[in-house]
Amino acid sequence: MDEIDWSDVPGRVAALGGRDARVFGALGHGWTLEPPLSEVELTELEAQLGVELPAEYRSFLRQVSRGGAGPFYGLFPVRRVDGRWEWTGDCAGLVDPAALATPFPHTEEFNPAEALPEQPEDDDEAEEAWWELHDRVVFAPANHAGLLHLAHRGCALREALVISGPARGQMWADETADDEGFSPLLDDSGERIGFARWYRKWLDTADHR
């Protein structure tokens, strides 16, 4: 199943750490890659999730690391906690392992905030009720079903891998904190990208700093 060759990545990350590359978020992950998962651990993880992880990310977990050095402040690591696997780290709490097998239904960008009525003005009680509705709609757990949040860009903006659904294997941006919703990540030619291109784009950019 490990079709992607990641053998160059640990050395490149170590070299970047050795020269203390000035890359956004590096102080957060410290150029450290946590140990990879064994095949037994991966099998156990997927059995718990009830879904097979997309091949690019799965091979990274197996060959390179369970988390650490990566885009922005680093990859949320997956760890066994109290006998169960979960993704840990700042903002990783959005990941509900039990919901990753539920299909993420979207194939085009969408913004749950667009379903909200117009925000009231000059009425404190109505405005408070509107914000309560806003948070229920925009931050509803159902919006994140099938999405594995892997990194955060700061200010509660995150990037995620689609685990289940028609966009499986694609990387998406979660900008609900800015009421901008969800959208697929694209390369310079407008093509959607998966985990491998997302990670290697960060690594190539870091190499040229």
XYZ file of N, CA, C and O in Angstrom:
836
model
N 0.828 -1.212 0.000
C 0.000 0.000 0.000
C 0.860 1.259 0.000
O 0.420 2.314 -0.427
N 2.104 1.157 0.497
C 2.985 2.325 0.543
C 3.571 2.587 -0.844
O 4.648 2.119 -1.187
N 2.826 3.305 -1.668
C 3.239 3.524 -3.045
C 4.135 4.749 -3.200
O 4.811 4.901 -4.206
N 4.137 5.637 -2.219
C 4.905 6.881 -2.319
C 6.228 6.720 -1.593
O 6.286 6.158 -0.496
N 7.285 7.204 -2.220
C 8.609 7.140 -1.611
C 8.854 8.427 -0.834
O 9.023 9.496 -1.413
N 8.878 8.308 0.463
C 9.110 9.441 1.348
C 10.526 9.419 1.930
O 10.822 10.142 2.881
N 11.411 8.602 1.380
C 12.696 8.347 2.029
C 13.566 9.585 2.171
O 14.442 9.640 3.038
N 13.348 10.600 1.329
C 14.170 11.808 1.410
C 13.722 12.758 2.516
O 14.480 13.636 2.936
N 12.498 12.591 3.011
C 11.910 13.598 3.892
C 12.613 13.709 5.246
O 12.953 14.831 5.665
N 12.870 12.617 5.965
C 13.519 12.790 7.275
C 14.845 13.536 7.195
O 15.122 14.411 8.034
N 15.672 13.229 6.188
C 16.951 13.916 6.047
C 16.789 15.384 5.731
O 17.533 16.232 6.253
N 15.820 15.706 4.891
C 15.598 17.109 4.534
C 15.107 17.903 5.732
O 15.532 19.038 5.953
N 14.212 17.308 6.517
C 13.705 17.993 7.707
C 14.834 18.193 8.718
O 14.975 19.274 9.315
N 15.662 17.163 8.904
C 16.788 17.281 9.832
C 17.750 18.372 9.398
O 18.273 19.130 10.225
N 17.994 18.475 8.085
C 18.901 19.508 7.575
C 18.332 20.897 7.816
O 19.068 21.834 8.174
N 17.038 21.040 7.652
C 16.404 22.338 7.909
C 16.524 22.710 9.377
O 16.793 23.862 9.721
N 16.338 21.743 10.251
C 16.493 22.009 11.669
C 17.920 22.335 12.032
O 18.181 23.188 12.892
N 18.862 21.676 11.345
C 20.265 21.918 11.629
C 20.727 23.307 11.278
O 21.618 23.860 11.941
N 20.115 23.885 10.266
C 20.507 25.249 9.905
C 19.509 26.279 10.431
O 19.582 27.451 10.075
N 18.575 25.778 11.290
C 17.609 26.664 11.939
C 16.900 27.544 10.910
O 16.887 28.775 11.018
N 16.340 26.882 9.906
C 15.650 27.605 8.834
C 14.538 28.486 9.398
O 13.737 28.055 10.222
N 14.499 29.721 8.937
C 13.509 30.685 9.423
C 12.213 30.516 8.633
O 11.954 31.187 7.640
N 11.411 29.582 9.073
C 10.168 29.240 8.398
C 9.011 29.457 9.356
O 9.110 29.089 10.543
N 7.939 30.034 8.852
C 6.765 30.299 9.683
C 6.326 29.033 10.419
O 6.165 27.979 9.812
N 6.141 29.142 11.720
C 5.636 28.051 12.537
C 6.683 27.090 13.041
O 6.362 26.194 13.837
N 7.947 27.245 12.605
C 8.976 26.271 12.973
C 9.214 26.208 14.472
O 9.568 25.152 15.008
N 9.015 27.314 15.164
C 9.188 27.282 16.619
C 8.162 26.365 17.282
O 8.395 25.849 18.372
N 7.055 26.165 16.592
C 6.013 25.305 17.145
C 6.359 23.831 17.064
O 6.090 23.071 17.994
N 6.947 23.407 15.939
C 7.257 21.982 15.784
C 8.739 21.663 15.983
O 9.113 20.502 16.151
N 9.590 22.694 15.968
C 11.006 22.489 16.247
C 11.709 21.535 15.310
O 12.730 20.950 15.663
N 11.175 21.358 14.113
C 11.773 20.462 13.112
C 11.879 19.027 13.622
O 12.733 18.260 13.187
N 10.992 18.642 14.527
C 11.003 17.294 15.085
C 9.929 16.438 14.428
O 8.772 16.851 14.317
N 10.311 15.262 13.976
C 9.364 14.282 13.451
C 9.198 13.173 14.481
O 10.166 12.535 14.889
N 7.964 12.963 14.913
C 7.715 11.864 15.836
C 7.873 10.529 15.101
O 7.777 10.474 13.871
N 8.121 9.447 15.815
C 8.324 8.153 15.156
C 7.124 7.754 14.294
O 5.980 8.083 14.619
N 7.373 7.048 13.201
C 6.259 6.569 12.371
C 5.467 5.485 13.094
O 5.907 4.942 14.121
N 4.310 5.176 12.554
C 3.509 4.083 13.086
C 3.959 2.763 12.465
O 4.372 2.726 11.301
N 3.845 1.708 13.211
C 4.078 0.385 12.645
C 2.840 -0.042 11.858
O 1.750 0.544 12.005
N 2.976 -1.071 11.056
C 1.824 -1.561 10.311
C 0.749 -2.069 11.269
O -0.458 -1.882 11.020
N 1.174 -2.668 12.355
C 0.208 -3.142 13.357
C -0.552 -1.966 13.957
O -1.785 -2.017 14.126
N 0.160 -0.888 14.270
C -0.499 0.295 14.837
C -1.445 0.938 13.831
O -2.559 1.363 14.196
N -1.028 0.999 12.568
C -1.906 1.568 11.540
C -3.179 0.742 11.382
O -4.280 1.289 11.255
N -3.017 -0.553 11.379
C -4.179 -1.435 11.260
C -5.117 -1.241 12.439
O -6.344 -1.188 12.275
N -4.559 -1.110 13.624
C -5.362 -0.875 14.823
C -6.080 0.468 14.734
O -7.269 0.591 15.075
N -5.360 1.495 14.288
C -5.951 2.828 14.134
C -7.121 2.790 13.162
O -8.207 3.317 13.452
N -6.926 2.189 12.007
C -7.991 2.158 10.997
C -9.176 1.313 11.448
O -10.331 1.633 11.119
N -8.901 0.266 12.208
C -10.005 -0.530 12.740
C -10.840 0.300 13.710
O -12.075 0.208 13.727
N -10.173 1.132 14.501
C -10.897 2.002 15.424
C -11.719 3.041 14.662
O -12.857 3.329 15.014
N -11.140 3.593 13.602
C -11.830 4.627 12.832
C -12.979 4.063 12.002
O -13.933 4.776 11.681
N -12.837 2.809 11.582
C -13.834 2.222 10.694
C -13.669 2.657 9.257
O -14.604 2.551 8.457
N -12.472 3.141 8.909
C -12.216 3.594 7.543
C -10.718 3.521 7.288
O -9.910 3.708 8.197
N -10.350 3.220 6.053
C -8.941 3.214 5.680
C -8.499 4.636 5.357
O -9.202 5.367 4.659
N -7.359 5.032 5.859
C -6.855 6.377 5.587
C -6.429 6.495 4.127
O -5.973 5.513 3.527
N -6.552 7.688 3.527
C -6.072 7.891 2.163
C -4.605 7.480 2.027
O -3.793 7.700 2.941
N -4.261 6.897 0.890
C -2.966 6.238 0.714
C -1.781 7.166 0.953
O -0.773 6.744 1.542
N -1.862 8.421 0.501
C -0.718 9.324 0.642
C -0.416 9.601 2.107
O 0.751 9.553 2.539
N -1.453 9.869 2.874
C -1.251 10.144 4.295
C -0.871 8.868 5.035
O 0.005 8.873 5.910
N -1.489 7.774 4.660
C -1.183 6.506 5.306
C 0.292 6.151 5.128
O 0.960 5.721 6.070
N 0.800 6.329 3.931
C 2.199 5.993 3.687
C 3.139 6.925 4.442
O 4.214 6.514 4.884
N 2.742 8.187 4.635
C 3.542 9.111 5.421
C 3.608 8.657 6.873
O 4.682 8.649 7.487
N 2.465 8.274 7.423
C 2.440 7.780 8.798
C 3.319 6.555 8.957
O 3.988 6.383 9.981
N 3.346 5.710 7.942
C 4.094 4.453 8.020
C 5.588 4.662 7.778
O 6.422 4.048 8.434
N 5.942 5.523 6.840
C 7.341 5.674 6.450
C 8.065 6.803 7.179
O 9.276 6.727 7.386
N 7.346 7.871 7.518
C 8.016 9.087 7.995
C 7.701 9.382 9.457
O 8.585 9.385 10.315
N 6.451 9.682 9.753
C 6.150 10.208 11.081
C 4.665 10.186 11.362
O 3.838 10.313 10.457
N 4.337 10.068 12.631
C 2.945 10.173 13.068
C 2.543 11.632 13.299
O 1.387 11.923 13.584
N 3.493 12.573 13.159
C 3.185 13.990 13.341
C 4.424 14.767 13.732
O 5.473 14.197 14.031
N 4.318 16.072 13.695
C 5.460 16.924 14.031
C 5.737 17.909 12.929
O 4.816 18.595 12.453
N 6.989 18.003 12.516
C 7.397 19.008 11.523
C 6.527 18.928 10.273
O 6.336 17.859 9.696
N 6.011 20.083 9.881
C 5.137 20.136 8.715
C 4.618 21.541 8.505
O 5.059 22.491 9.159
N 3.679 21.699 7.580
C 3.162 23.027 7.257
C 2.679 23.808 8.479
O 2.136 23.239 9.429
N 2.920 25.110 8.424
C 2.488 26.028 9.483
C 3.099 25.617 10.822
O 4.301 25.530 10.940
N 2.272 25.327 11.829
C 2.799 24.982 13.148
C 3.049 23.479 13.315
O 3.334 23.018 14.414
N 2.966 22.741 12.233
C 3.265 21.323 12.269
C 2.037 20.442 12.169
O 0.892 20.897 12.275
N 2.281 19.151 11.914
C 1.205 18.169 11.788
C 0.739 17.718 13.162
O 1.551 17.352 14.016
N -0.564 17.713 13.374
C -1.088 17.160 14.613
C -0.701 15.691 14.689
O -0.992 14.910 13.779
N -0.047 15.263 15.759
C 0.348 13.859 15.865
C -0.804 12.959 16.300
O -1.669 13.372 17.072
N -0.817 11.753 15.776
C -1.792 10.758 16.222
C -1.106 9.875 17.255
O -0.014 9.350 17.029
N -1.755 9.740 18.416
C -1.163 9.007 19.524
C -2.216 8.131 20.188
O -3.412 8.438 20.130
N -1.746 7.093 20.835
C -2.654 6.248 21.601
C -2.794 6.856 22.989
O -1.814 7.019 23.710
N -4.021 7.198 23.361
C -4.308 7.815 24.653
C -5.364 6.965 25.354
O -6.471 6.797 24.841
N -4.986 6.430 26.513
C -5.902 5.571 27.274
C -6.452 4.435 26.407
O -7.655 4.104 26.456
N -5.566 3.865 25.593
C -5.950 2.711 24.794
C -6.672 3.031 23.504
O -7.027 2.110 22.747
N -6.902 4.319 23.219
C -7.594 4.730 21.986
C -6.705 5.689 21.209
O -5.940 6.465 21.792
N -6.827 5.634 19.886
C -6.041 6.536 19.047
C -6.771 7.860 18.873
O -7.995 7.895 18.679
N -6.011 8.958 18.943
C -6.589 10.276 18.699
C -5.497 11.228 18.226
O -4.313 11.012 18.463
N -5.934 12.269 17.512
C -5.001 13.307 17.079
C -4.932 14.349 18.176
O -5.955 14.792 18.714
N -3.718 14.749 18.533
C -3.513 15.640 19.663
C -2.841 16.924 19.203
O -2.355 17.028 18.076
N -2.805 17.915 20.094
C -2.169 19.183 19.777
C -3.168 20.311 19.689
O -4.385 20.106 19.717
N -2.654 21.513 19.574
C -3.474 22.715 19.533
C -4.475 22.651 18.393
O -4.101 22.487 17.241
N -5.748 22.770 18.702
C -6.849 22.781 17.723
C -7.166 21.404 17.157
O -8.075 21.272 16.335
N -6.431 20.360 17.547
C -6.753 19.033 17.048
C -8.050 18.511 17.648
O -8.588 17.513 17.178
N -8.556 19.191 18.671
C -9.783 18.757 19.304
C -10.977 18.753 18.372
O -12.006 18.141 18.677
N -10.868 19.414 17.223
C -11.956 19.375 16.255
C -12.110 17.999 15.631
O -13.152 17.686 15.069
N -11.063 17.203 15.685
C -11.098 15.890 15.055
C -11.841 14.907 15.952
O -11.407 14.618 17.062
N -12.955 14.394 15.457
C -13.692 13.360 16.164
C -13.420 12.041 15.440
O -13.977 11.805 14.360
N -12.556 11.190 15.989
C -12.237 9.940 15.286
C -13.471 9.140 14.890
O -13.484 8.482 13.843
N -14.521 9.204 15.707
C -15.725 8.433 15.420
C -16.483 8.961 14.205
O -17.322 8.254 13.644
N -16.175 10.204 13.796
C -16.904 10.810 12.672
C -16.126 10.758 11.363
O -16.623 11.211 10.330
N -14.906 10.198 11.376
C -14.099 10.208 10.162
C -14.633 9.256 9.097
O -14.371 9.436 7.901
N -15.379 8.240 9.489
C -15.963 7.327 8.509
C -17.242 7.887 7.896
O -17.736 7.359 6.891
N -17.776 8.951 8.473
C -18.968 9.602 7.920
C -18.561 10.460 6.729
O -17.675 11.305 6.857
N -19.170 10.278 5.555
C -18.717 11.010 4.362
C -18.831 12.527 4.513
O -19.856 13.040 4.963
N -17.762 13.207 4.147
C -17.803 14.658 3.958
C -18.511 14.867 2.624
O -18.000 14.435 1.576
N -19.692 15.491 2.607
C -20.534 15.448 1.403
C -20.159 16.422 0.297
O -20.680 16.312 -0.813
N -19.269 17.359 0.580
C -19.058 18.465 -0.347
C -17.954 18.181 -1.365
O -16.967 17.506 -1.071
N -18.155 18.708 -2.555
C -17.115 18.662 -3.589
C -16.717 20.064 -4.024
O -15.697 20.241 -4.682
N -17.512 21.048 -3.678
C -17.214 22.453 -3.990
C -17.211 23.238 -2.693
O -17.786 22.817 -1.683
N -16.566 24.407 -2.730
C -16.490 25.218 -1.516
C -17.887 25.517 -0.982
O -18.845 25.653 -1.740
N -17.982 25.580 0.330
C -19.266 25.912 0.942
C -19.014 26.674 2.229
O -17.955 26.542 2.847
N -19.996 27.456 2.592
C -19.868 28.308 3.769
C -21.145 28.214 4.594
O -22.180 28.752 4.194
N -21.108 27.521 5.730
C -22.325 27.403 6.542
C -22.859 28.738 7.015
O -24.059 28.869 7.286
N -22.017 29.752 7.099
C -22.469 31.065 7.558
C -23.456 31.698 6.589
O -24.237 32.575 6.973
N -23.441 31.241 5.341
C -24.364 31.822 4.356
C -25.818 31.470 4.636
O -26.725 32.097 4.098
N -26.042 30.447 5.487
C -27.407 30.054 5.825
C -28.008 30.915 6.931
O -29.193 30.803 7.228
N -27.206 31.793 7.514
C -27.680 32.607 8.628
C -28.540 33.776 8.149
O -28.292 34.341 7.071
N -29.511 34.165 8.947
C -30.258 35.384 8.631
C -29.366 36.600 8.850
O -28.278 36.506 9.433
N -29.809 37.738 8.382
C -29.037 38.965 8.553
C -28.874 39.281 10.042
O -29.801 39.127 10.828
N -27.703 39.721 10.388
C -27.415 40.022 11.780
C -28.209 41.257 12.223
O -28.168 42.291 11.551
N -28.930 41.165 13.338
C -29.711 42.324 13.811
C -28.795 43.417 14.355
O -27.664 43.175 14.758
N -29.306 44.628 14.350
C -28.563 45.766 14.873
C -29.402 46.500 15.911
O -30.634 46.460 15.885
N -28.727 47.147 16.839
C -29.383 47.992 17.845
C -30.384 47.231 18.709
O -31.396 47.786 19.160
N -30.133 45.949 18.909
C -30.992 45.152 19.776
C -30.093 44.106 20.425
O -29.795 43.065 19.835
N -29.667 44.396 21.641
C -28.681 43.534 22.296
C -29.184 42.106 22.467
O -28.433 41.145 22.252
N -30.434 41.956 22.843
C -30.978 40.621 23.076
C -31.037 39.826 21.776
O -30.656 38.647 21.723
N -31.515 40.481 20.707
C -31.603 39.813 19.410
C -30.215 39.496 18.870
O -29.993 38.440 18.259
N -29.274 40.382 19.112
C -27.919 40.145 18.627
C -27.271 38.985 19.373
O -26.568 38.159 18.768
N -27.527 38.893 20.671
C -26.978 37.772 21.442
C -27.552 36.452 20.943
O -26.828 35.454 20.796
N -28.859 36.447 20.666
C -29.493 35.235 20.146
C -28.926 34.883 18.774
O -28.751 33.702 18.443
N -28.636 35.911 17.960
C -28.070 35.661 16.625
C -26.694 35.013 16.735
O -26.383 34.073 16.001
N -25.867 35.487 17.659
C -24.543 34.913 17.813
C -24.617 33.477 18.331
O -23.790 32.627 17.947
N -25.588 33.180 19.170
C -25.767 31.804 19.618
C -26.138 30.917 18.426
O -25.626 29.801 18.285
N -27.034 31.419 17.565
C -27.395 30.684 16.356
C -26.186 30.552 15.435
O -25.931 29.478 14.867
N -25.428 31.618 15.294
C -24.225 31.604 14.454
C -23.294 30.470 14.866
O -22.823 29.683 14.030
N -23.033 30.356 16.157
C -22.083 29.341 16.612
C -22.635 27.933 16.423
O -21.878 27.004 16.091
N -23.935 27.762 16.604
C -24.534 26.433 16.394
C -24.440 26.019 14.930
O -24.182 24.855 14.621
N -24.653 26.976 14.030
C -24.659 26.672 12.595
C -23.248 26.549 12.034
O -22.907 25.576 11.352
N -22.411 27.540 12.322
C -21.086 27.594 11.713
C -20.154 26.531 12.279
O -19.363 25.926 11.545
N -20.250 26.288 13.578
C -19.325 25.353 14.226
C -19.982 24.013 14.548
O -19.506 23.276 15.421
N -21.054 23.685 13.847
C -21.729 22.404 14.070
C -20.774 21.250 13.788
O -20.083 21.244 12.761
N -20.695 20.272 14.676
C -19.805 19.129 14.447
C -20.043 18.445 13.104
O -19.099 17.910 12.503
N -21.276 18.469 12.614
C -21.580 17.810 11.344
C -20.793 18.406 10.189
O -20.519 17.725 9.192
N -20.405 19.676 10.305
C -19.628 20.307 9.226
C -18.262 19.655 9.065
O -17.646 19.764 7.994
N -17.772 19.014 10.124
C -16.418 18.461 10.113
C -16.400 16.948 9.909
O -15.327 16.350 9.912
N -17.564 16.340 9.728
C -17.606 14.898 9.537
C -16.779 14.516 8.308
O -16.874 15.148 7.251
N -15.944 13.501 8.451
C -15.118 13.047 7.341
C -13.873 13.868 7.102
O -13.108 13.572 6.176
N -13.653 14.902 7.906
C -12.488 15.782 7.765
C -11.487 15.520 8.881
O -11.858 15.511 10.055
N -10.243 15.343 8.509
C -9.180 15.180 9.484
C -8.325 16.443 9.482
O -7.541 16.680 8.564
N -8.499 17.291 10.495
C -7.708 18.517 10.598
C -6.266 18.148 10.942
O -6.017 17.462 11.932
N -5.351 18.591 10.103
C -3.951 18.193 10.244
C -3.037 19.311 10.716
O -1.962 19.036 11.251
N -3.405 20.558 10.495
C -2.519 21.669 10.869
C -3.342 22.936 11.021
O -4.424 23.065 10.441
N -2.813 23.861 11.801
C -3.475 25.162 11.895
C -2.514 26.271 11.489
O -1.300 26.178 11.683
N -3.086 27.287 10.872
C -2.315 28.404 10.331
C -2.233 29.553 11.313
O -1.622 30.574 11.027
N -2.891 29.418 12.467
C -3.003 30.519 13.404
C -4.386 31.122 13.316
O -5.107 30.951 12.318
N -4.798 31.797 14.372
C -6.110 32.478 14.410
C -7.256 31.516 14.121
O -8.258 31.896 13.503
N -7.105 30.237 14.530
C -8.137 29.206 14.389
C -8.439 28.844 12.941
O -9.486 28.258 12.653
N -7.534 29.185 12.010
C -7.671 28.771 10.613
C -6.901 27.467 10.434
O -5.749 27.361 10.848
N -7.524 26.487 9.794
C -6.964 25.147 9.745
C -6.980 24.572 8.337
O -7.707 25.046 7.476
N -6.181 23.515 8.144
C -6.199 22.787 6.880
C -6.397 21.313 7.198
O -5.866 20.798 8.189
N -7.209 20.655 6.369
C -7.689 19.322 6.704
C -7.643 18.397 5.490
O -7.700 18.838 4.337
N -7.567 17.111 5.774
C -7.592 16.071 4.755
C -8.965 15.413 4.768
O -9.462 15.027 5.831
N -9.563 15.277 3.593
C -10.852 14.587 3.501
C -10.598 13.080 3.577
O -9.888 12.519 2.735
N -11.163 12.441 4.580
C -10.970 11.014 4.805
C -12.057 10.187 4.127
O -11.799 9.099 3.611
N -13.284 10.693 4.136
C -14.422 9.960 3.587
C -15.271 10.891 2.731
O -15.370 12.086 3.023
N -15.898 10.333 1.696
C -16.761 11.129 0.843
C -16.180 11.318 -0.540
O -15.076 10.857 -0.853
N -16.900 12.032 -1.423
C -16.472 12.168 -2.821
C -15.171 12.926 -3.012
O -14.519 12.773 -4.054
N -14.764 13.748 -2.051
C -13.500 14.489 -2.158
C -12.379 13.797 -1.389
O -11.333 14.403 -1.136
N -12.558 12.529 -1.079
C -11.573 11.763 -0.308
C -10.167 11.946 -0.880
O -9.945 11.857 -2.085
N -9.206 12.195 0.016
C -7.809 12.347 -0.394
C -7.405 13.779 -0.696
O -6.217 14.056 -0.834
N -8.369 14.704 -0.784
C -8.058 16.105 -1.069
C -7.798 16.870 0.232
O -8.345 16.546 1.281
N -6.966 17.906 0.125
C -6.742 18.825 1.236
C -7.690 20.017 1.087
O -7.829 20.572 -0.010
N -8.316 20.398 2.201
C -9.248 21.523 2.208
C -8.860 22.518 3.286
O -8.274 22.149 4.310
N -9.204 23.770 3.063
C -9.038 24.823 4.062
C -10.325 24.959 4.863
O -11.427 24.921 4.297
N -10.173 25.112 6.170
C -11.302 25.380 7.058
C -11.106 26.787 7.619
O -10.278 27.007 8.498
N -11.882 27.715 7.078
C -11.770 29.112 7.486
C -13.061 29.585 8.139
O -13.437 30.751 8.033
N -13.726 28.660 8.827
C -14.978 29.031 9.494
C -14.756 30.068 10.582
O -15.678 30.822 10.916
N -13.556 30.118 11.138
C -13.286 31.120 12.173
C -13.420 32.535 11.622
O -13.676 33.478 12.382
N -13.235 32.696 10.321
C -13.405 33.993 9.660
C -14.707 34.062 8.887
O -14.885 34.960 8.050
N -15.604 33.112 9.138
C -16.877 33.014 8.408
C -16.663 32.883 6.904
O -17.495 33.328 6.106
N -15.563 32.236 6.521
C -15.285 32.027 5.095
C -15.566 30.592 4.663
O -15.474 30.269 3.480
N -15.845 29.706 5.599
C -16.244 28.361 5.250
C -15.103 27.444 4.839
O -13.954 27.625 5.242
N -15.432 26.468 4.002
C -14.517 25.415 3.603
C -14.270 25.483 2.095
O -15.190 25.742 1.316
N -13.032 25.200 1.681
C -12.719 25.212 0.253
C -11.542 24.290 -0.037
O -10.645 24.139 0.802
N -11.525 23.653 -1.222
C -10.398 22.779 -1.561
C -9.135 23.590 -1.798
O -9.184 24.716 -2.316
N -7.991 23.039 -1.417
C -6.709 23.685 -1.667
C -6.264 23.400 -3.087
O -6.409 22.274 -3.586
N -5.707 24.409 -3.730
C -5.323 24.314 -5.142
C -3.848 24.614 -5.321
O -3.244 25.352 -4.537
N -3.259 24.056 -6.381
C -1.887 24.435 -6.723
C -1.919 25.668 -7.619
O -2.978 26.257 -7.869
N -0.763 26.065 -8.124
C -0.680 27.298 -8.913
C -1.472 27.220 -10.215
O -1.830 28.249 -10.794
N -1.737 26.001 -10.691
C -2.493 25.838 -11.937
C -3.988 25.664 -11.681
O -4.761 25.479 -12.621
N -4.395 25.727 -10.406
C -5.809 25.583 -10.071
C -6.242 24.152 -9.861
O -7.430 23.879 -9.711
N -5.286 23.222 -9.820
C -5.608 21.814 -9.616
C -5.655 21.505 -8.129
O -4.832 21.996 -7.352
N -6.592 20.678 -7.743
C -6.721 20.305 -6.337
C -5.546 19.409 -5.923
O -5.029 18.638 -6.730
N -5.159 19.529 -4.660
C -3.996 18.792 -4.195
C -4.363 17.839 -3.063
O -5.330 18.054 -2.328
N -3.558 16.777 -2.954
C -3.696 15.835 -1.860
C -2.603 16.045 -0.838
O -1.831 17.015 -0.899
N -2.504 15.113 0.093
C -1.564 15.270 1.197
C -0.126 15.372 0.719
O 0.635 16.221 1.215
N 0.298 14.532 -0.221
C 1.710 14.502 -0.632
C 2.141 15.834 -1.236
O 3.203 16.369 -0.892
N 1.364 16.394 -2.126
C 1.734 17.667 -2.749
C 1.666 18.803 -1.742
O 2.462 19.740 -1.791
N 0.715 18.721 -0.840
C 0.597 19.735 0.216
C 1.839 19.733 1.089
O 2.432 20.788 1.341
N 2.260 18.546 1.538
C 3.412 18.462 2.428
C 4.698 18.828 1.687
O 5.534 19.579 2.202
N 4.856 18.320 0.478
C 6.093 18.588 -0.257
C 6.193 20.046 -0.724
O 7.292 20.583 -0.848
N 5.072 20.674 -0.944
C 5.114 22.098 -1.271
C 5.696 22.883 -0.104
O 6.537 23.778 -0.293
N 5.261 22.538 1.107
C 5.825 23.186 2.290
C 7.324 22.901 2.410
O 8.116 23.808 2.661
N 7.705 21.668 2.206
C 9.099 21.274 2.348
C 9.969 21.962 1.298
O 11.067 22.459 1.605
N 9.495 22.024 0.054
C 10.273 22.695 -1.010
C 10.433 24.179 -0.719
O 11.512 24.753 -0.939
N 9.351 24.797 -0.233
C 9.414 26.217 0.101
C 10.409 26.469 1.245
O 11.204 27.397 1.195
N 10.362 25.600 2.255
C 11.284 25.720 3.388
C 12.721 25.547 2.935
O 13.633 26.240 3.438
N 12.979 24.654 2.004
C 14.340 24.396 1.504
C 14.944 25.630 0.851
O 16.171 25.777 0.804
N 14.094 26.493 0.322
C 14.586 27.655 -0.421
C 14.585 28.925 0.405
O 14.794 30.026 -0.131
N 14.362 28.793 1.705
C 14.441 29.959 2.584
C 15.896 30.263 2.937
O 16.692 29.356 3.092
